[in-house]
Coordinates of C-alpha atoms in Angstrom, one line a residue:
Chain A
M28 CA 98.6 147.0 115.3
P29 CA 98.3 148.4 111.8
Y30 CA 97.4 151.9 110.9
I31 CA 95.6 152.4 107.6
N32 CA 94.9 155.8 106.1
V33 CA 92.5 156.1 103.2
K34 CA 92.4 159.3 101.3
I35 CA 89.4 159.8 98.9
T36 CA 87.8 162.7 97.2
D37 CA 84.9 164.3 99.2
E38 CA 82.0 163.3 97.0
N39 CA 79.0 162.3 99.1
V40 CA 80.5 159.3 100.7
T41 CA 77.9 157.9 103.1
R42 CA 78.3 156.7 106.7
E43 CA 77.6 153.2 105.5
Q44 CA 80.3 153.3 102.8
K45 CA 82.8 154.5 105.4
Q46 CA 81.8 151.7 107.7
A47 CA 82.3 149.2 104.8
I48 CA 85.8 150.7 104.1
I49 CA 86.8 150.3 107.8
K50 CA 85.4 146.8 108.0
G51 CA 87.0 145.7 104.8
C52 CA 90.5 147.1 105.5
T53 CA 90.5 145.7 109.0
Q54 CA 89.4 142.3 107.6
I55 CA 92.4 142.3 105.2
M56 CA 94.8 142.9 108.1
V57 CA 93.2 139.9 110.0
D58 CA 93.1 137.6 107.0
V59 CA 96.5 138.4 105.4
L60 CA 98.7 139.2 108.5
D61 CA 96.7 137.7 111.4
K62 CA 96.5 141.1 113.0
D63 CA 94.4 141.9 116.1
P64 CA 91.4 144.1 114.9
Q65 CA 91.1 145.6 118.4
V66 CA 94.4 147.5 117.7
T67 CA 93.9 148.1 114.0
F68 CA 93.1 151.7 113.1
V69 CA 91.5 152.9 109.9
V70 CA 91.4 156.6 109.3
I71 CA 89.5 158.1 106.3
D72 CA 90.3 161.5 105.0
E73 CA 87.9 163.1 102.6
V74 CA 89.7 165.7 100.4
K75 CA 87.9 168.6 98.7
L76 CA 87.9 168.5 94.9
D77 CA 89.8 171.8 94.8
D78 CA 92.6 170.2 96.9
W79 CA 93.2 167.0 94.9
G80 CA 95.2 167.2 91.7
I81 CA 95.8 164.6 89.0
G82 CA 97.2 165.2 85.5
F83 CA 98.1 168.8 86.3
D84 CA 94.5 169.7 87.2
Q85 CA 92.2 170.0 90.2
V86 CA 89.6 167.3 90.3
S87 CA 87.0 170.0 90.6
K88 CA 88.1 171.2 87.1
L89 CA 88.0 167.6 85.8
R90 CA 84.4 167.2 87.0
E91 CA 83.4 170.4 85.2
N92 CA 85.0 169.5 81.9
T93 CA 84.1 165.8 81.6
L94 CA 81.1 164.8 79.5
K95 CA 82.1 161.2 79.5
S96 CA 82.1 159.1 82.7
P97 CA 84.4 160.8 85.2
L98 CA 87.7 159.6 86.5
K99 CA 87.0 158.2 89.9
Chain B
M29 CA 113.8 170.1 112.3
P30 CA 111.2 167.5 113.4
Y31 CA 107.7 167.2 112.0
I32 CA 105.2 165.7 114.3
N33 CA 101.6 164.9 113.2
V34 CA 99.1 164.1 115.9
K35 CA 95.8 162.5 114.8
I36 CA 93.0 162.4 117.4
T37 CA 89.3 162.0 117.3
D38 CA 87.3 165.3 116.9
E39 CA 85.7 165.5 120.3
N40 CA 85.6 169.0 121.7
V41 CA 89.4 169.4 122.0
T42 CA 89.9 173.0 123.3
R43 CA 92.4 175.5 122.0
E44 CA 94.3 175.2 125.3
Q45 CA 94.5 171.4 125.0
K46 CA 95.9 171.9 121.5
Q47 CA 98.4 174.4 122.8
A48 CA 99.5 171.9 125.5
I49 CA 100.0 169.1 122.9
I50 CA 102.1 171.4 120.7
K51 CA 104.2 172.6 123.7
G52 CA 104.6 169.1 125.1
C53 CA 105.6 167.4 121.8
T54 CA 108.1 170.2 121.0
Q55 CA 109.6 170.0 124.5
I56 CA 110.2 166.3 124.0
M57 CA 112.2 167.0 120.8
V58 CA 114.3 169.6 122.7
D59 CA 114.8 167.3 125.7
V60 CA 115.5 164.0 124.0
L61 CA 117.2 165.1 120.7
D62 CA 118.4 168.6 121.4
K63 CA 116.3 169.9 118.5
D64 CA 115.7 173.5 117.7
P65 CA 112.1 174.4 118.6
Q66 CA 112.0 177.2 116.0
V67 CA 112.1 174.6 113.3
T68 CA 110.0 172.0 115.0
F69 CA 106.5 171.6 113.6
V70 CA 103.5 170.0 115.3
V71 CA 100.4 169.5 113.2
I72 CA 97.2 168.3 114.8
D73 CA 94.5 166.6 112.8
E74 CA 91.0 166.1 114.3
V75 CA 89.3 163.2 112.7
K76 CA 85.5 162.9 112.7
L77 CA 84.0 160.0 114.5
D78 CA 82.6 158.5 111.4
D79 CA 86.0 158.5 109.8
W80 CA 88.0 156.7 112.5
G81 CA 87.7 152.9 112.8
I82 CA 89.0 150.5 115.4
G83 CA 88.0 146.9 115.9
F84 CA 86.0 146.8 112.6
D85 CA 83.8 149.7 113.7
Q86 CA 83.4 153.5 113.4
V87 CA 84.2 155.3 116.6
S88 CA 80.8 157.0 116.2
K89 CA 79.2 153.5 116.5
L90 CA 81.3 152.7 119.5
R91 CA 80.2 155.9 121.2
E92 CA 76.5 154.9 120.7
N93 CA 76.9 151.4 122.0
T94 CA 79.1 151.9 125.0
L95 CA 77.5 152.1 128.4
K96 CA 80.8 151.7 130.2
S97 CA 83.5 154.2 130.0
P98 CA 84.4 154.7 126.4
L99 CA 87.5 153.8 124.5
K100 CA 89.5 156.9 124.2
Chain C
M6 CA 93.1 156.2 120.3
P7 CA 95.6 158.7 119.1
Y8 CA 98.1 158.1 116.3
I9 CA 101.3 160.2 116.5
N10 CA 103.9 160.2 113.7
V11 CA 107.3 161.7 114.5
K12 CA 109.6 162.5 111.5
I13 CA 113.2 163.3 112.3
T14 CA 116.4 163.2 110.5
D15 CA 118.4 159.9 110.6
E16 CA 121.3 160.9 112.7
N17 CA 122.3 158.2 115.2
V18 CA 119.1 158.3 117.2
T19 CA 119.5 155.6 119.9
R20 CA 117.0 153.0 120.9
E21 CA 116.7 154.7 124.3
Q22 CA 116.0 158.1 122.7
K23 CA 113.3 156.5 120.6
Q24 CA 111.8 154.9 123.7
A25 CA 111.8 158.4 125.4
I26 CA 110.0 159.9 122.5
I27 CA 107.4 157.2 122.5
K28 CA 106.9 157.5 126.3
G29 CA 106.8 161.2 126.3
C30 CA 104.3 161.6 123.4
T31 CA 102.0 158.9 124.9
Q32 CA 102.1 160.7 128.3
I33 CA 101.0 163.9 126.7
M34 CA 97.9 162.2 125.3
V35 CA 97.1 160.8 128.7
D36 CA 97.8 164.0 130.6
V37 CA 96.1 166.5 128.2
L38 CA 93.3 164.4 126.7
D39 CA 92.8 161.5 129.1
K40 CA 93.5 159.0 126.3
D41 CA 94.1 155.3 126.8
P42 CA 97.8 154.5 126.3
Q43 CA 97.0 151.0 125.3
V44 CA 95.5 152.3 122.1
T45 CA 97.9 155.2 121.6
F46 CA 100.3 154.6 118.7
V47 CA 103.6 156.5 118.2
V48 CA 105.4 155.8 114.9
I49 CA 108.9 157.3 114.3
D50 CA 110.3 157.8 110.8
E51 CA 114.0 158.5 110.4
V52 CA 114.6 160.4 107.2
K53 CA 117.9 160.2 105.4
L54 CA 119.7 163.6 105.2
D55 CA 119.5 163.6 101.4
D56 CA 115.8 163.2 101.6
W57 CA 115.0 166.1 103.9
G58 CA 115.0 169.6 102.6
I59 CA 114.8 173.0 104.3
G60 CA 115.6 176.5 102.9
F61 CA 115.9 175.1 99.4
D62 CA 118.7 172.6 100.4
Q63 CA 119.2 169.0 101.4
V64 CA 120.1 168.7 105.1
S65 CA 123.1 166.6 103.9
K66 CA 124.3 169.8 102.1
L67 CA 123.7 171.9 105.2
R68 CA 125.7 169.5 107.4
E69 CA 128.7 169.8 105.0
N70 CA 128.6 173.6 104.8
T71 CA 128.0 174.5 108.4
L72 CA 131.0 175.4 110.6
K73 CA 128.8 176.8 113.3
S74 CA 126.5 174.7 115.3
P75 CA 124.2 172.9 112.9
L76 CA 120.4 173.5 112.4
K77 CA 118.8 170.6 114.2
Chain D
M5 CA 103.2 157.5 89.9
P6 CA 104.2 160.0 92.6
Y7 CA 102.0 161.1 95.5
I8 CA 102.7 164.6 96.8
N9 CA 101.1 165.9 100.0
V10 CA 101.3 169.7 100.6
K11 CA 100.4 170.9 104.1
I12 CA 99.9 174.6 104.5
T13 CA 98.2 176.9 107.0
D14 CA 94.6 177.7 106.2
E15 CA 94.8 181.4 105.4
N16 CA 92.7 182.3 102.4
V17 CA 94.4 180.2 99.8
T18 CA 92.5 180.7 96.6
R19 CA 91.4 178.1 94.1
E20 CA 93.9 179.6 91.6
Q21 CA 96.8 179.3 94.1
K22 CA 95.9 175.7 94.7
Q23 CA 95.8 175.0 91.0
A24 CA 99.2 176.6 90.7
I25 CA 100.6 174.4 93.4
I26 CA 99.2 171.3 91.8
K27 CA 100.5 172.3 88.4
G28 CA 103.9 173.2 89.7
C29 CA 104.5 170.1 91.8
T30 CA 103.3 167.8 88.9
Q31 CA 105.7 169.6 86.5
I32 CA 108.6 169.0 88.8
M33 CA 107.9 165.3 88.7
V34 CA 107.8 165.4 84.9
D35 CA 110.9 167.5 84.6
V36 CA 113.1 165.8 87.2
L37 CA 112.0 162.2 87.1
D38 CA 110.2 161.9 83.8
K39 CA 107.0 160.8 85.7
D40 CA 103.6 160.4 84.0
P41 CA 101.4 163.3 85.1
Q42 CA 98.3 161.2 84.5
V43 CA 99.2 159.1 87.5
T44 CA 100.7 161.9 89.6
F45 CA 98.6 162.9 92.6
V46 CA 98.9 166.2 94.5
V47 CA 96.9 166.5 97.7
I48 CA 96.7 169.8 99.6
D49 CA 95.8 169.9 103.3
E50 CA 94.9 173.3 104.8
V51 CA 95.6 173.2 108.5
K52 CA 93.7 175.6 110.9
L53 CA 96.0 178.0 112.7
D54 CA 95.1 176.5 116.1
D55 CA 96.3 173.1 114.8
W56 CA 99.7 174.1 113.6
G57 CA 102.5 174.6 116.0
I58 CA 106.0 176.0 115.6
G59 CA 108.5 177.2 118.2
F60 CA 106.2 175.8 121.1
D61 CA 103.3 178.0 119.9
Q62 CA 100.1 177.8 117.9
V63 CA 100.3 179.8 114.7
S64 CA 97.1 181.5 115.7
K65 CA 99.0 182.8 118.8
L66 CA 101.9 183.9 116.6
R67 CA 99.6 185.8 114.3
E68 CA 98.1 187.7 117.3
N69 CA 101.5 188.6 118.8
T70 CA 103.4 189.7 115.7
L71 CA 103.6 193.3 114.8
K72 CA 106.4 192.7 112.3
S73 CA 105.8 190.7 109.1
P74 CA 104.5 187.3 110.1
L75 CA 106.3 184.0 109.9
K76 CA 104.8 182.4 106.8
Chain E
M29 CA 91.6 158.1 92.6
P30 CA 92.1 156.9 96.2
Y31 CA 95.4 156.8 98.0
I32 CA 95.7 154.2 100.7
N33 CA 98.7 154.0 103.1
V34 CA 99.1 150.9 105.2
K35 CA 101.6 151.1 108.1
I36 CA 102.5 147.8 109.7
T37 CA 105.4 146.5 111.8
D38 CA 108.4 145.1 109.9
E39 CA 108.1 141.4 110.7
N40 CA 108.8 139.2 107.8
V41 CA 105.9 140.3 105.6
T42 CA 106.3 138.3 102.4
R43 CA 105.9 139.7 98.9
E44 CA 102.8 137.6 98.5
Q45 CA 101.2 139.1 101.6
K46 CA 102.0 142.6 100.3
Q47 CA 100.4 141.7 97.0
A48 CA 97.3 140.4 98.9
I49 CA 97.0 143.7 100.9
I50 CA 97.3 145.8 97.7
K51 CA 94.7 143.6 95.9
G52 CA 92.3 143.6 98.8
C53 CA 92.5 147.3 99.6
T54 CA 92.0 148.2 95.9
Q55 CA 89.0 145.8 95.6
I56 CA 87.4 147.6 98.5
M57 CA 87.7 150.9 96.7
V58 CA 86.1 149.3 93.6
D59 CA 83.3 147.6 95.5
V60 CA 82.3 150.3 98.0
L61 CA 83.0 153.5 96.0
D62 CA 83.1 152.3 92.4
K63 CA 86.6 153.8 92.1
D64 CA 88.9 153.1 89.1
P65 CA 91.7 150.7 90.1
Q66 CA 94.0 152.1 87.5
V67 CA 94.3 155.3 89.5
T68 CA 94.1 153.7 93.0
F69 CA 97.4 153.7 94.9
V70 CA 98.2 151.5 97.9
V71 CA 101.5 152.2 99.6
I72 CA 102.8 149.9 102.4
D73 CA 105.3 151.2 105.0
E74 CA 107.0 148.6 107.1
V75 CA 108.0 150.2 110.4
K76 CA 110.9 148.8 112.5
L77 CA 110.0 147.4 115.9
D78 CA 112.1 150.1 117.7
D79 CA 110.2 152.8 115.9
W80 CA 106.6 151.7 116.7
G81 CA 105.2 152.4 120.2
I82 CA 102.0 151.3 121.8
G83 CA 101.1 151.5 125.5
F84 CA 104.2 153.6 126.3
D85 CA 106.6 151.0 124.9
Q86 CA 108.5 150.1 121.8
V87 CA 107.1 147.0 120.1
S88 CA 110.6 145.6 120.2
K89 CA 110.3 145.7 124.0
L90 CA 106.9 144.1 123.9
R91 CA 108.2 141.2 121.8
E92 CA 111.0 140.5 124.3
N93 CA 108.7 140.6 127.3
T94 CA 105.7 138.6 126.1
L95 CA 105.5 135.0 126.8
K96 CA 101.9 134.8 125.8
S97 CA 100.8 135.3 122.3
P98 CA 102.1 138.7 121.2
L99 CA 100.1 141.8 120.4
K100 CA 99.9 142.0 116.6
Chain F
M14 CA 105.8 177.1 107.1
P15 CA 104.7 174.5 104.6
Y16 CA 105.4 170.8 104.9
I17 CA 105.6 168.9 101.6
N18 CA 105.9 165.1 101.5
V19 CA 106.9 163.5 98.1
K20 CA 106.4 159.8 97.8
I21 CA 108.1 158.2 94.8
T22 CA 109.1 154.7 93.8
D23 CA 112.6 153.7 94.8
E24 CA 114.3 153.5 91.4
N25 CA 117.8 155.0 91.4
V26 CA 116.8 158.5 92.1
T27 CA 120.1 160.5 92.4
R28 CA 121.1 163.0 95.0
E29 CA 120.9 165.7 92.4
Q30 CA 117.4 164.7 91.4
K31 CA 116.4 164.9 95.1
Q32 CA 118.0 168.3 95.4
A33 CA 116.0 169.4 92.3
I34 CA 112.8 168.2 93.8
I35 CA 113.4 170.0 97.1
K36 CA 114.4 173.2 95.3
G37 CA 111.5 173.1 93.0
C38 CA 108.8 172.4 95.6
T39 CA 110.2 175.1 97.9
Q40 CA 110.2 177.6 95.0
I41 CA 106.6 176.9 94.4
M42 CA 105.7 177.8 98.0
V43 CA 107.7 181.0 97.6
D44 CA 106.2 182.0 94.3
V45 CA 102.6 181.0 94.8
L46 CA 102.1 181.7 98.6
D47 CA 105.0 183.9 99.5
K48 CA 106.1 181.4 102.1
D49 CA 109.4 181.7 103.9
P50 CA 111.8 179.0 102.5
Q51 CA 113.7 178.9 105.8
V52 CA 110.7 177.2 107.4
T53 CA 109.6 175.2 104.4
F54 CA 110.3 171.4 104.7
V55 CA 110.3 169.0 101.9
V56 CA 110.6 165.3 102.8
I57 CA 111.1 162.6 100.2
D58 CA 110.1 159.0 100.7
E59 CA 111.4 156.4 98.4
V60 CA 109.0 153.4 98.4
K61 CA 110.2 149.9 97.4
L62 CA 108.6 148.5 94.3
D63 CA 107.0 145.6 96.2
D64 CA 105.4 148.2 98.5
W65 CA 103.6 150.3 96.0
G66 CA 100.5 149.1 94.3
I67 CA 98.5 150.5 91.4
G68 CA 95.7 148.8 89.4
F69 CA 95.6 145.8 91.9
D70 CA 99.3 145.0 91.3
Q71 CA 102.7 145.7 92.9
V72 CA 104.9 148.0 90.8
S73 CA 107.6 145.3 90.9
K74 CA 105.2 143.0 89.0
L75 CA 104.3 145.7 86.5
R76 CA 108.0 146.2 85.8
E77 CA 108.5 142.5 85.1
N78 CA 105.5 142.3 82.8
T79 CA 105.8 145.4 80.8
L80 CA 107.5 145.2 77.4
K81 CA 106.3 148.7 76.4
S82 CA 107.5 151.8 78.1
P83 CA 106.7 151.4 81.8
L84 CA 104.2 153.3 83.9
K85 CA 106.1 155.9 85.8

């Protein structure tokens, strides 16, 4: 009965992408640990860019400053 | 000084129900462990139905598909 | 399908006390929100006294310094 | 590669205050544990006042009832 | 820069199984959201059977009582 | 009444270092948000190197393979 919490930045993640995350994480629990998917929870948290920091800075700042491909 | 985090699906939970959850969880800490309620935190997270998965599927999908009484 | 995480200090909590916490928290979900207990998880984390801080200090320090009844 | 999660009540925290929290927490990891800030995450969760309980009550209730300086 | 937390019961999970969980969850982030694996964290928590409850009971109790294939 | 959770790898962190983390994080809450330290919790989780993944790999693997200064 695993519980998986996925925290990602809130950047236009679609319903289909969320479904794929849930399906994929659940499948890993089945494949690797033989867990029962009916009692496997996956909870996704989308975090606003002002609320996620890396390298001393808010991701919202990083998005403004980056000309090159952004850190994802 | 317990910290209790309650994650539930976001389905019209009322202010009174939240108050009942907070009161009940705090009372358990007092009754079972003799904790001080003044330093007992209860934090409730309501999770959108697209963001909670069980049995490979989003709860939002389960709600659409279920004719019988829903999984709660 | 609630998920409840209870964080408490690691101070000789018995198996029976843990069972009472699990039972009590699950009952709240049933009583207040009509949740299904078969898909209600309660996960208890016991945190060592060096690893929990309140009021600038480790709880292990507070336990050493307190002559009066301790903060719980 | 630390992960720091800061949960606070949702009470008009500004972007600048969030930036200061992120900067400060990351600096602690660098100063105390010599961690690499480029792989140090700080995630802030703002919790609505109905969803945070202390002393048996919702913070939203406490805010209504308190004439003296509020518990923060 | 996702953060994934996997909570599972503490039942002889091998180092290789943990590696498979980490690899699999990271790959999902790359495949579904094009995330950078170098800043994707996966943290596994193994929870003792006395500390995980489902259906009002500790998993340790469920393991004792079950003759049929156990709930996993 | 903030709650701060600090997750770090389990690599000989001393009691003094933990105290410094608790003190520092609490001070940030006081300085930036004028929070009351008496109801500010800091909880530190030390995660075993097999249980933390980054860049597809367990940190325990990274520690074995790295000749240069390790990712921290």
